[in-house]
Amino acid sequence: MAHPLYVAFIWHQHQPLYKSRSNSSAPGGQYRLPWVRLHGTKDYLDLVLLLERYPNLHQTVNLVPSLILQIEDYVAGTALDPYLTATLTPVEQLSLGQKEFIAEHFFDANHHTLIDPHPRYADLYRQQQEHGRTWCIENWSLQDYSDLLAWHNLAWIDPLFWDDPEIATWLDQGKGFTLSDRQRIIAKHREILSRIIPQHRKMQEAGQLEVTTTPYTHPILPLLADTNAGRVAVPQMALPQQRFQYAEDISRHLEKAWGMYKDRFGCAPRGLWPSEQSVSPEILPEVAKQGFRWLCSDEAVLGWTLKHFFNRDERGTVYDPQKLYRPYRLETPAGNLSIVFRDHRLSDLIGFTYSAMEPKRAATDLIGQLEAIARSLKSGSSSLDKPWLVTIALDGENCWEFYPQDGKPFLETLYQTLNDDPDIKLVTVSEFVEQFPPTETLPAQQLHSGSWVDGSFTTWIGDPAKNRAWDLLTAARQTLANHPEATEDTNPEAWEALYAAEGSDWFWWFGEGHSSNQDAMFDQLFREHLAALYQALNEPIPDEVRRPVEIHTSRGDHPPEGFIHPVINGQGDEQDWDKAGRIEIGGARGTMHRSSPIQRLWYGVDHLNFYLRLDFQTGAQPGKEIPPELNLLWFYADKTMHNSAIPLIDLPNEAPLNYQFHHHLGVNLLTQTIWLQEAGEHFGWQSRATRAQVGVGSCVEISVPWADLQIPPDSSLRITVVLSEGGRYREYLPENALVPISVP
C-alpha cells in the first residue's frame, strides 16, 4: 500500500506567569509585563483561523494552562499591566515616570515588521533612536504620546484582522488619536482574546485540530523528580547545594492541567507537551497514570536514547530517516505511551530562518525539505510503502514577529501548496498513532533524561545563578512540606505560589545562556512567588528571597544566544544583532590590551549564513584610522583538507596567524568589493564564486552563505579577522584567539 508522507505540525503556545503575587502590586497593575495580551492579540487566534481555511490540513496546538488563565484574566478585564495602564491614562495626567516608561518601552517590538510599516509609528521610533529618550521627553507633545500609545497597541493587532472596518479606520487615520480611540483599540484586543479558546475548541470538535496541554505552570518535570537528573547528560555538572526531590509535584501539575483542559474543551486531552520537551524515565508512569496517550520530545533526546547521532547531508536531510520519522512505544507500569520526536532542523527553519526569506521561497524550501525526506524513505521504490511521520514542533508565537505581515504570506503559500499536494498529508499526532500504532518499543528506563536544548538540562540548572534559584525553591518547598495542614483545599494560595515558582521560565533567564532587557523583572517575579508562599504559611520571608538572585548588569563578551538574520547595510541595527555573540576588542577590553580602531566584534548564524559585524571607534574611518582591507579566514581543526597560509606579507610568525586556513574571504572596505578563495594543492589559493554581502557605514557588516563554503550541518570551525593595507598585514581580531562557530 502506498502512503503519502505524513507530517504533524505542533505549535506550542506559552508565556511565563507575568501575574505578580506581591501584596503591593506595581502602580501599573498586577501583571508585570504585557506579552500575554499582545501575543494573544497577534499570534494565537490568527494561526488557527488561517488553518481553518484549509479543512484538509490537520494540525496540533499546545495551550499551556498558565497561559489560558492569563488570557482569561484579560478577557474578564481583571488584568492590568503597566503598558495597558499607560495606554488608558489621559495623556494630560501622565506622570514623568510614565512618560519615561513610554519613551523607553513602547517600541518593544521588531521594528522591521511592526514599526517601520506604519509611518507615524516609524517617525516616533526614528526620533527616539536619533535623539534619545531624554530629548523625546523634553520635546514630545501630548499628541505625540497619545499617538505612540495608540500605535504600540495597533501594531500588535494581527494583519488577518486589518479588514475589520474599525481597525482599518485606525490604520488609515495614522495620527491624532484620542483617549477614546485608545480605549476602543484595547476593547478590540479583548474581543480578539475572547475568541482564542472557543475557536480552538470549535476546530477540535470539527476534527481539524488537536489541542494538547502541558504541566500546569510549565515546570521541568524531570528536575522536579530529582535535580540530579542534570548529570545524566552532563556528568560533571555543578548541582545546587540542596537536592530537589519532590516527584509528587509531577502528578499535581499533570492533574491540574488535566482538569483545566476538560473544563475548557469538554473532553480529556490525549497529548502532552512536556515543558521544554523535557523527559526522563521517572516521569513516564505519572504521565500514563493521568491518562495521557502520547507525548513529544526532540530528536536530540532520541539520539541520546539510541546512542545515535543524526547526521545530515549538505542540504540538511537526515541520513537515517527511519529512526527519526516514526512514533515509538514506551511501556510503563501504568500503561503504554506513544512518543514522537521532532525534526529539530525543520522546526528551527520555521522558527528562526524562513522569516529572513521571501515568503514564497521559504514555503517552497520547506516543501522541498519534506520531499527530500520522502525520497530518502522510499528505499529505491517509487512510493512510500510504510506510514512515516515527520514531526515539526516549535514555539507558535515568537517567530512570527520577524516574518512579513506576521507570517501570513508564508503560511498562506505553505498551506495552499500542501493542500494541493497528494504526496504530503498533514495530520494530528493522535490521528496518526491511532491509525498506525507504534511498532518500535523504547524501554522506558532507556529513555534519555533531557530536553530540546542539546538533549540536556543546562539551560535550567548547573549555572551558579540557576543553582541559587533552585536552592531558594528547595527551601520554600521544604517549608511547605513542614506544614501538612496546608493542603490545596485549606491553603490554595501557598500551593499556587509554589506551582508558579516551579515554572521553567525563571531558570531560563538566570545566569548564562539567555538574556533580555527584562531579566531583573523575571528575577523579581520568581522571588515574589516564593515570598507569597511564605506569607501564605505565615512564615517569615528569608532575607535571601528579598535579594536578587543575580546582579543584572550589562554584559561583556558572550557567545551567541540564538539565530540572527540582520539586514546587511553597515548600520548595526541594535535589534538585528541582539542575540549575536560579542567580543570586546582592543582598548574596549581595558588598558592591558592593545589599542585598536575596532571597538567590538559581533558574530552569529542562521541556517543560511554566517554573520560578522565590526564596530568602529567614534570617528574612525576605513582607509584612515582603519586599514582598508578586511580578511576573514576559516580554520577547520578536525577536518582533512587542503590548507594554506594567510596570503599577506609582513605577517608575524605567531599563533593563530601562522596557522593554515581553508577559506579566505577578502573585502575592500572602500569599494565594498568581495572575493572568496579556497585553499588548493601545493598550499595555493583558488578563486571561488561567492554571494557574500558587505555593508560599510557606522560599522562593517558581512554575511557569508554556508553554501559558498560547502560545509555540512553540525560542523565546527573557527575564524580570525585580519586587517591589511595593500596586501600588508596590519592587525588581527580577536587578540590571541579564534572565534568558535557551529554550523546549524
Short mmCIF file of N, CA, C and O in Angstrom, two decimals, residues 508-601:
data_model
loop_
_atom_site.label_atom_id
_atom_site.label_comp_id
_atom_site.label_asym_id
_atom_site.label_seq_id
_atom_site.Cartn_x
_atom_site.Cartn_y
_atom_site.Cartn_z
N TRP A 508 15.33 29.73 32.96
CA TRP A 508 15.79 30.02 31.59
C TRP A 508 16.58 31.33 31.56
O TRP A 508 17.62 31.41 30.92
N TRP A 509 16.10 32.34 32.29
CA TRP A 509 16.70 33.67 32.19
C TRP A 509 17.84 33.88 33.18
O TRP A 509 18.64 34.79 33.00
N PHE A 510 17.91 33.05 34.22
CA PHE A 510 19.00 33.22 35.18
C PHE A 510 20.34 32.80 34.56
O PHE A 510 20.41 31.84 33.79
N GLY A 511 21.42 33.51 34.93
CA GLY A 511 22.76 33.08 34.56
C GLY A 511 23.05 33.21 33.08
O GLY A 511 22.43 33.98 32.36
N GLU A 512 24.01 32.41 32.63
CA GLU A 512 24.45 32.47 31.24
C GLU A 512 23.48 31.71 30.34
O GLU A 512 22.77 30.81 30.77
N GLY A 513 23.48 32.09 29.09
CA GLY A 513 22.70 31.36 28.08
C GLY A 513 21.64 32.20 27.43
O GLY A 513 21.47 32.18 26.21
N HIS A 514 20.87 32.95 28.23
CA HIS A 514 19.82 33.80 27.67
C HIS A 514 19.77 35.10 28.46
O HIS A 514 20.02 35.12 29.66
N SER A 515 19.45 36.16 27.76
CA SER A 515 19.34 37.45 28.42
C SER A 515 18.36 38.32 27.65
O SER A 515 18.16 38.17 26.44
N SER A 516 17.70 39.21 28.37
CA SER A 516 16.78 40.18 27.77
C SER A 516 16.84 41.44 28.60
O SER A 516 17.47 41.48 29.67
N ASN A 517 16.15 42.47 28.14
CA ASN A 517 16.12 43.70 28.94
C ASN A 517 15.13 43.58 30.10
O ASN A 517 14.89 44.55 30.80
N GLN A 518 14.57 42.39 30.28
CA GLN A 518 13.62 42.16 31.38
C GLN A 518 14.15 41.14 32.38
O GLN A 518 13.39 40.60 33.19
N ASP A 519 15.45 40.83 32.36
CA ASP A 519 16.00 39.81 33.27
C ASP A 519 15.69 40.13 34.73
O ASP A 519 15.34 39.24 35.52
N ALA A 520 15.85 41.38 35.11
CA ALA A 520 15.61 41.76 36.51
C ALA A 520 14.15 41.54 36.89
O ALA A 520 13.84 41.17 38.03
N MET A 521 13.24 41.75 35.94
CA MET A 521 11.81 41.53 36.23
C MET A 521 11.51 40.05 36.41
O MET A 521 10.72 39.67 37.29
N PHE A 522 12.13 39.18 35.61
CA PHE A 522 11.92 37.74 35.79
C PHE A 522 12.46 37.30 37.15
O PHE A 522 11.85 36.47 37.84
N ASP A 523 13.60 37.84 37.53
CA ASP A 523 14.18 37.56 38.85
C ASP A 523 13.19 37.98 39.94
O ASP A 523 12.90 37.23 40.88
N GLN A 524 12.62 39.18 39.80
CA GLN A 524 11.68 39.69 40.79
C GLN A 524 10.42 38.83 40.86
O GLN A 524 9.94 38.51 41.96
N LEU A 525 9.88 38.44 39.72
CA LEU A 525 8.66 37.64 39.71
C LEU A 525 8.88 36.29 40.40
O LEU A 525 8.04 35.83 41.18
N PHE A 526 10.02 35.66 40.11
CA PHE A 526 10.33 34.38 40.76
C PHE A 526 10.33 34.54 42.27
O PHE A 526 9.70 33.74 43.00
N ARG A 527 10.97 35.57 42.77
CA ARG A 527 11.06 35.76 44.22
C ARG A 527 9.73 36.20 44.82
O ARG A 527 9.43 35.90 45.97
N GLU A 528 8.91 36.90 44.04
CA GLU A 528 7.58 37.25 44.54
C GLU A 528 6.72 36.00 44.74
O GLU A 528 5.94 35.93 45.71
N HIS A 529 6.84 35.02 43.84
CA HIS A 529 6.10 33.77 44.02
C HIS A 529 6.57 33.06 45.29
O HIS A 529 5.75 32.54 46.06
N LEU A 530 7.89 33.02 45.52
CA LEU A 530 8.41 32.39 46.73
C LEU A 530 7.94 33.14 47.98
O LEU A 530 7.52 32.52 48.98
N ALA A 531 8.00 34.47 47.92
CA ALA A 531 7.58 35.26 49.08
C ALA A 531 6.10 35.01 49.39
O ALA A 531 5.70 34.92 50.57
N ALA A 532 5.28 34.88 48.35
CA ALA A 532 3.86 34.64 48.56
C ALA A 532 3.62 33.29 49.24
O ALA A 532 2.70 33.14 50.05
N LEU A 533 4.47 32.31 48.93
CA LEU A 533 4.35 31.01 49.58
C LEU A 533 4.60 31.14 51.09
O LEU A 533 3.81 30.63 51.91
N TYR A 534 5.68 31.82 51.45
CA TYR A 534 5.98 32.02 52.87
C TYR A 534 4.86 32.80 53.57
O TYR A 534 4.45 32.46 54.69
N GLN A 535 4.35 33.83 52.90
CA GLN A 535 3.30 34.64 53.51
C GLN A 535 2.03 33.82 53.73
O GLN A 535 1.36 33.96 54.77
N ALA A 536 1.71 32.95 52.77
CA ALA A 536 0.50 32.14 52.90
C ALA A 536 0.61 31.16 54.07
O ALA A 536 -0.41 30.74 54.64
N LEU A 537 1.84 30.81 54.45
CA LEU A 537 2.06 29.89 55.57
C LEU A 537 2.34 30.64 56.88
O LEU A 537 2.64 30.01 57.89
N ASN A 538 2.24 31.98 56.82
CA ASN A 538 2.57 32.80 57.99
C ASN A 538 3.99 32.55 58.49
O ASN A 538 4.26 32.54 59.70
N GLU A 539 4.88 32.33 57.55
CA GLU A 539 6.30 32.14 57.85
C GLU A 539 7.06 33.40 57.47
O GLU A 539 6.68 34.10 56.50
N PRO A 540 8.14 33.73 58.16
CA PRO A 540 8.93 34.90 57.77
C PRO A 540 9.59 34.67 56.40
O PRO A 540 10.02 33.56 56.09
N ILE A 541 9.65 35.73 55.63
CA ILE A 541 10.29 35.65 54.32
C ILE A 541 11.80 35.71 54.51
O ILE A 541 12.31 36.68 55.07
N PRO A 542 12.55 34.70 54.09
CA PRO A 542 14.01 34.72 54.27
C PRO A 542 14.64 35.92 53.56
O PRO A 542 14.16 36.37 52.52
N ASP A 543 15.71 36.42 54.14
CA ASP A 543 16.39 37.57 53.57
C ASP A 543 16.84 37.31 52.14
O ASP A 543 16.79 38.20 51.29
N GLU A 544 17.29 36.06 51.86
CA GLU A 544 17.81 35.77 50.52
C GLU A 544 16.71 35.82 49.46
O GLU A 544 16.98 36.01 48.27
N VAL A 545 15.43 35.66 49.87
CA VAL A 545 14.33 35.78 48.93
C VAL A 545 14.08 37.24 48.59
O VAL A 545 13.56 37.57 47.51
N ARG A 546 14.46 38.13 49.48
CA ARG A 546 14.27 39.57 49.24
C ARG A 546 15.38 40.15 48.35
O ARG A 546 15.24 41.26 47.85
N ARG A 547 16.48 39.42 48.19
CA ARG A 547 17.61 39.91 47.39
C ARG A 547 17.58 39.28 46.00
O ARG A 547 17.22 38.11 45.86
N PRO A 548 17.98 40.03 44.96
CA PRO A 548 18.03 39.44 43.61
C PRO A 548 18.89 38.18 43.58
O PRO A 548 19.89 38.08 44.29
N VAL A 549 18.49 37.24 42.77
CA VAL A 549 19.27 36.01 42.60
C VAL A 549 20.62 36.32 41.99
O VAL A 549 21.63 35.71 42.31
N GLU A 550 20.68 37.31 41.10
CA GLU A 550 21.94 37.71 40.49
C GLU A 550 21.91 39.21 40.22
O GLU A 550 20.85 39.84 40.18
N ILE A 551 23.08 39.79 40.04
CA ILE A 551 23.19 41.20 39.71
C ILE A 551 23.04 41.35 38.21
O ILE A 551 23.79 40.73 37.43
N HIS A 552 22.08 42.15 37.79
CA HIS A 552 21.77 42.28 36.37
C HIS A 552 22.48 43.51 35.81
O HIS A 552 21.96 44.62 35.84
N THR A 553 23.68 43.28 35.31
CA THR A 553 24.48 44.36 34.74
C THR A 553 24.66 44.12 33.25
O THR A 553 24.40 43.03 32.74
N SER A 554 25.11 45.14 32.54
CA SER A 554 25.41 44.96 31.12
C SER A 554 26.56 43.98 30.98
O SER A 554 27.50 43.98 31.77
N ARG A 555 26.48 43.13 29.97
CA ARG A 555 27.45 42.07 29.82
C ARG A 555 28.56 42.45 28.86
O ARG A 555 28.39 43.27 27.98
N GLY A 556 29.72 41.83 29.04
CA GLY A 556 30.82 41.99 28.11
C GLY A 556 30.79 40.88 27.08
O GLY A 556 29.78 40.64 26.43
N ASP A 557 31.90 40.17 26.94
CA ASP A 557 31.97 39.08 25.96
C ASP A 557 30.94 38.00 26.28
O ASP A 557 30.74 37.63 27.44
N HIS A 558 30.30 37.48 25.24
CA HIS A 558 29.38 36.36 25.43
C HIS A 558 29.16 35.67 24.09
O HIS A 558 29.27 36.29 23.03
N PRO A 559 28.85 34.37 24.11
CA PRO A 559 28.60 33.65 22.86
C PRO A 559 27.22 33.96 22.32
O PRO A 559 26.39 34.59 23.00
N PRO A 560 26.92 33.53 21.09
CA PRO A 560 25.57 33.75 20.54
C PRO A 560 24.50 33.11 21.41
O PRO A 560 24.71 32.07 22.02
N GLU A 561 23.33 33.75 21.44
CA GLU A 561 22.22 33.27 22.26
C GLU A 561 21.05 32.79 21.42
O GLU A 561 20.01 32.40 21.96
N GLY A 562 21.19 32.82 20.11
CA GLY A 562 20.12 32.38 19.23
C GLY A 562 20.46 32.74 17.80
O GLY A 562 21.50 33.34 17.53
N PHE A 563 19.60 32.36 16.89
CA PHE A 563 19.82 32.68 15.49
C PHE A 563 19.59 34.18 15.25
O PHE A 563 18.76 34.80 15.91
N ILE A 564 20.31 34.72 14.29
CA ILE A 564 20.11 36.11 13.88
C ILE A 564 19.99 36.15 12.36
O ILE A 564 20.42 35.23 11.67
N HIS A 565 19.37 37.19 11.83
CA HIS A 565 19.37 37.43 10.39
C HIS A 565 19.31 38.93 10.15
O HIS A 565 18.26 39.49 9.85
N PRO A 566 20.45 39.60 10.33
CA PRO A 566 20.48 41.06 10.22
C PRO A 566 20.40 41.54 8.77
O PRO A 566 20.78 40.83 7.83
N VAL A 567 19.91 42.75 8.61
CA VAL A 567 19.98 43.45 7.33
C VAL A 567 21.42 43.95 7.17
O VAL A 567 21.95 44.61 8.06
N ILE A 568 22.05 43.61 6.05
CA ILE A 568 23.47 43.95 5.84
C ILE A 568 23.55 45.32 5.15
O ILE A 568 23.47 45.43 3.92
N ASN A 569 23.66 46.38 5.96
CA ASN A 569 23.71 47.73 5.39
C ASN A 569 24.73 48.63 6.08
O ASN A 569 24.78 49.83 5.81
N GLY A 570 25.51 48.07 7.01
CA GLY A 570 26.53 48.88 7.68
C GLY A 570 25.99 49.78 8.77
O GLY A 570 26.70 50.67 9.24
N GLN A 571 24.75 49.55 9.20
CA GLN A 571 24.16 50.40 10.24
C GLN A 571 24.19 49.76 11.63
O GLN A 571 23.97 50.44 12.63
N GLY A 572 24.40 48.44 11.71
CA GLY A 572 24.49 47.79 13.02
C GLY A 572 23.23 47.89 13.83
O GLY A 572 23.27 48.25 15.01
N ASP A 573 22.09 47.56 13.23
CA ASP A 573 20.81 47.67 13.92
C ASP A 573 20.82 46.90 15.23
O ASP A 573 21.14 45.72 15.28
N GLU A 574 20.47 47.58 16.31
CA GLU A 574 20.54 47.00 17.65
C GLU A 574 19.70 45.74 17.77
O GLU A 574 20.12 44.74 18.36
N GLN A 575 18.50 45.75 17.21
CA GLN A 575 17.63 44.59 17.31
C GLN A 575 18.15 43.42 16.48
O GLN A 575 18.05 42.26 16.88
N ASP A 576 18.71 43.73 15.30
CA ASP A 576 19.18 42.67 14.41
C ASP A 576 20.25 41.81 15.06
O ASP A 576 20.35 40.61 14.81
N TRP A 577 21.10 42.42 15.90
CA TRP A 577 22.25 41.73 16.47
C TRP A 577 22.04 41.39 17.94
O TRP A 577 22.99 41.04 18.66
N ASP A 578 20.80 41.45 18.40
CA ASP A 578 20.51 41.29 19.83
C ASP A 578 20.98 39.94 20.37
O ASP A 578 21.43 39.84 21.50
N LYS A 579 20.87 38.87 19.59
CA LYS A 579 21.23 37.54 20.06
C LYS A 579 22.58 37.07 19.54
O LYS A 579 22.93 35.90 19.67
N ALA A 580 23.35 37.99 18.97
CA ALA A 580 24.66 37.63 18.43
C ALA A 580 25.69 37.48 19.55
O ALA A 580 25.52 38.02 20.65
N GLY A 581 26.78 36.76 19.26
CA GLY A 581 27.91 36.74 20.16
C GLY A 581 28.66 38.05 20.09
O GLY A 581 28.61 38.76 19.08
N ARG A 582 29.36 38.40 21.18
CA ARG A 582 30.06 39.69 21.22
C ARG A 582 31.43 39.51 21.85
O ARG A 582 31.58 38.80 22.85
N ILE A 583 32.42 40.16 21.26
CA ILE A 583 33.78 40.16 21.81
C ILE A 583 34.28 41.59 21.82
O ILE A 583 34.31 42.26 20.77
N GLU A 584 34.65 42.09 22.99
CA GLU A 584 35.25 43.42 23.08
C GLU A 584 36.67 43.37 22.53
O GLU A 584 37.41 42.41 22.74
N ILE A 585 37.05 44.42 21.82
CA ILE A 585 38.34 44.44 21.12
C ILE A 585 39.19 45.59 21.63
O ILE A 585 38.68 46.67 21.98
N GLY A 586 40.52 45.41 21.64
CA GLY A 586 41.46 46.50 21.89
C GLY A 586 41.18 47.25 23.16
O GLY A 586 40.96 46.68 24.22
N GLY A 587 41.17 48.58 23.07
CA GLY A 587 41.02 49.43 24.24
C GLY A 587 39.73 49.21 24.99
O GLY A 587 39.63 49.50 26.18
N ALA A 588 38.70 48.66 24.30
CA ALA A 588 37.43 48.40 24.98
C ALA A 588 37.58 47.33 26.05
O ALA A 588 36.76 47.21 26.94
N ARG A 589 38.66 46.55 25.98
CA ARG A 589 38.87 45.48 26.95
C ARG A 589 39.66 45.96 28.16
O ARG A 589 39.82 45.23 29.13
N GLY A 590 40.21 47.17 28.12
CA GLY A 590 41.00 47.65 29.24
C GLY A 590 42.41 48.01 28.80
O GLY A 590 42.84 47.73 27.69
N THR A 591 43.16 48.62 29.71
CA THR A 591 44.47 49.18 29.33
C THR A 591 45.52 48.13 29.07
O THR A 591 46.56 48.42 28.48
N MET A 592 45.30 46.87 29.51
CA MET A 592 46.31 45.85 29.30
C MET A 592 46.24 45.23 27.91
O MET A 592 47.03 44.37 27.56
N HIS A 593 45.28 45.66 27.09
CA HIS A 593 45.16 45.13 25.74
C HIS A 593 45.52 46.22 24.74
O HIS A 593 45.36 47.40 24.99
N ARG A 594 46.00 45.74 23.58
CA ARG A 594 46.47 46.70 22.59
C ARG A 594 45.32 47.56 22.06
O ARG A 594 44.18 47.13 22.01
N SER A 595 45.65 48.75 21.66
CA SER A 595 44.65 49.67 21.13
C SER A 595 44.26 49.25 19.72
O SER A 595 45.06 48.69 18.97
N SER A 596 43.01 49.50 19.36
CA SER A 596 42.52 49.17 18.02
C SER A 596 41.41 50.13 17.65
O SER A 596 40.62 50.52 18.51
N PRO A 597 41.34 50.51 16.37
CA PRO A 597 40.21 51.36 15.94
C PRO A 597 38.90 50.57 15.85
O PRO A 597 37.85 51.15 15.63
N ILE A 598 38.99 49.25 15.99
CA ILE A 598 37.79 48.41 16.05
C ILE A 598 37.41 48.25 17.51
O ILE A 598 38.22 47.84 18.34
N GLN A 599 36.18 48.56 17.85
CA GLN A 599 35.75 48.56 19.25
C GLN A 599 35.26 47.20 19.72
O GLN A 599 35.56 46.76 20.82
N ARG A 600 34.45 46.53 18.87
CA ARG A 600 33.96 45.20 19.25
C ARG A 600 33.62 44.41 18.00
O ARG A 600 33.37 44.97 16.93
N LEU A 601 33.57 43.10 18.18
CA LEU A 601 33.24 42.16 17.12
C LEU A 601 31.97 41.42 17.50
O LEU A 601 31.85 40.92 18.63
#
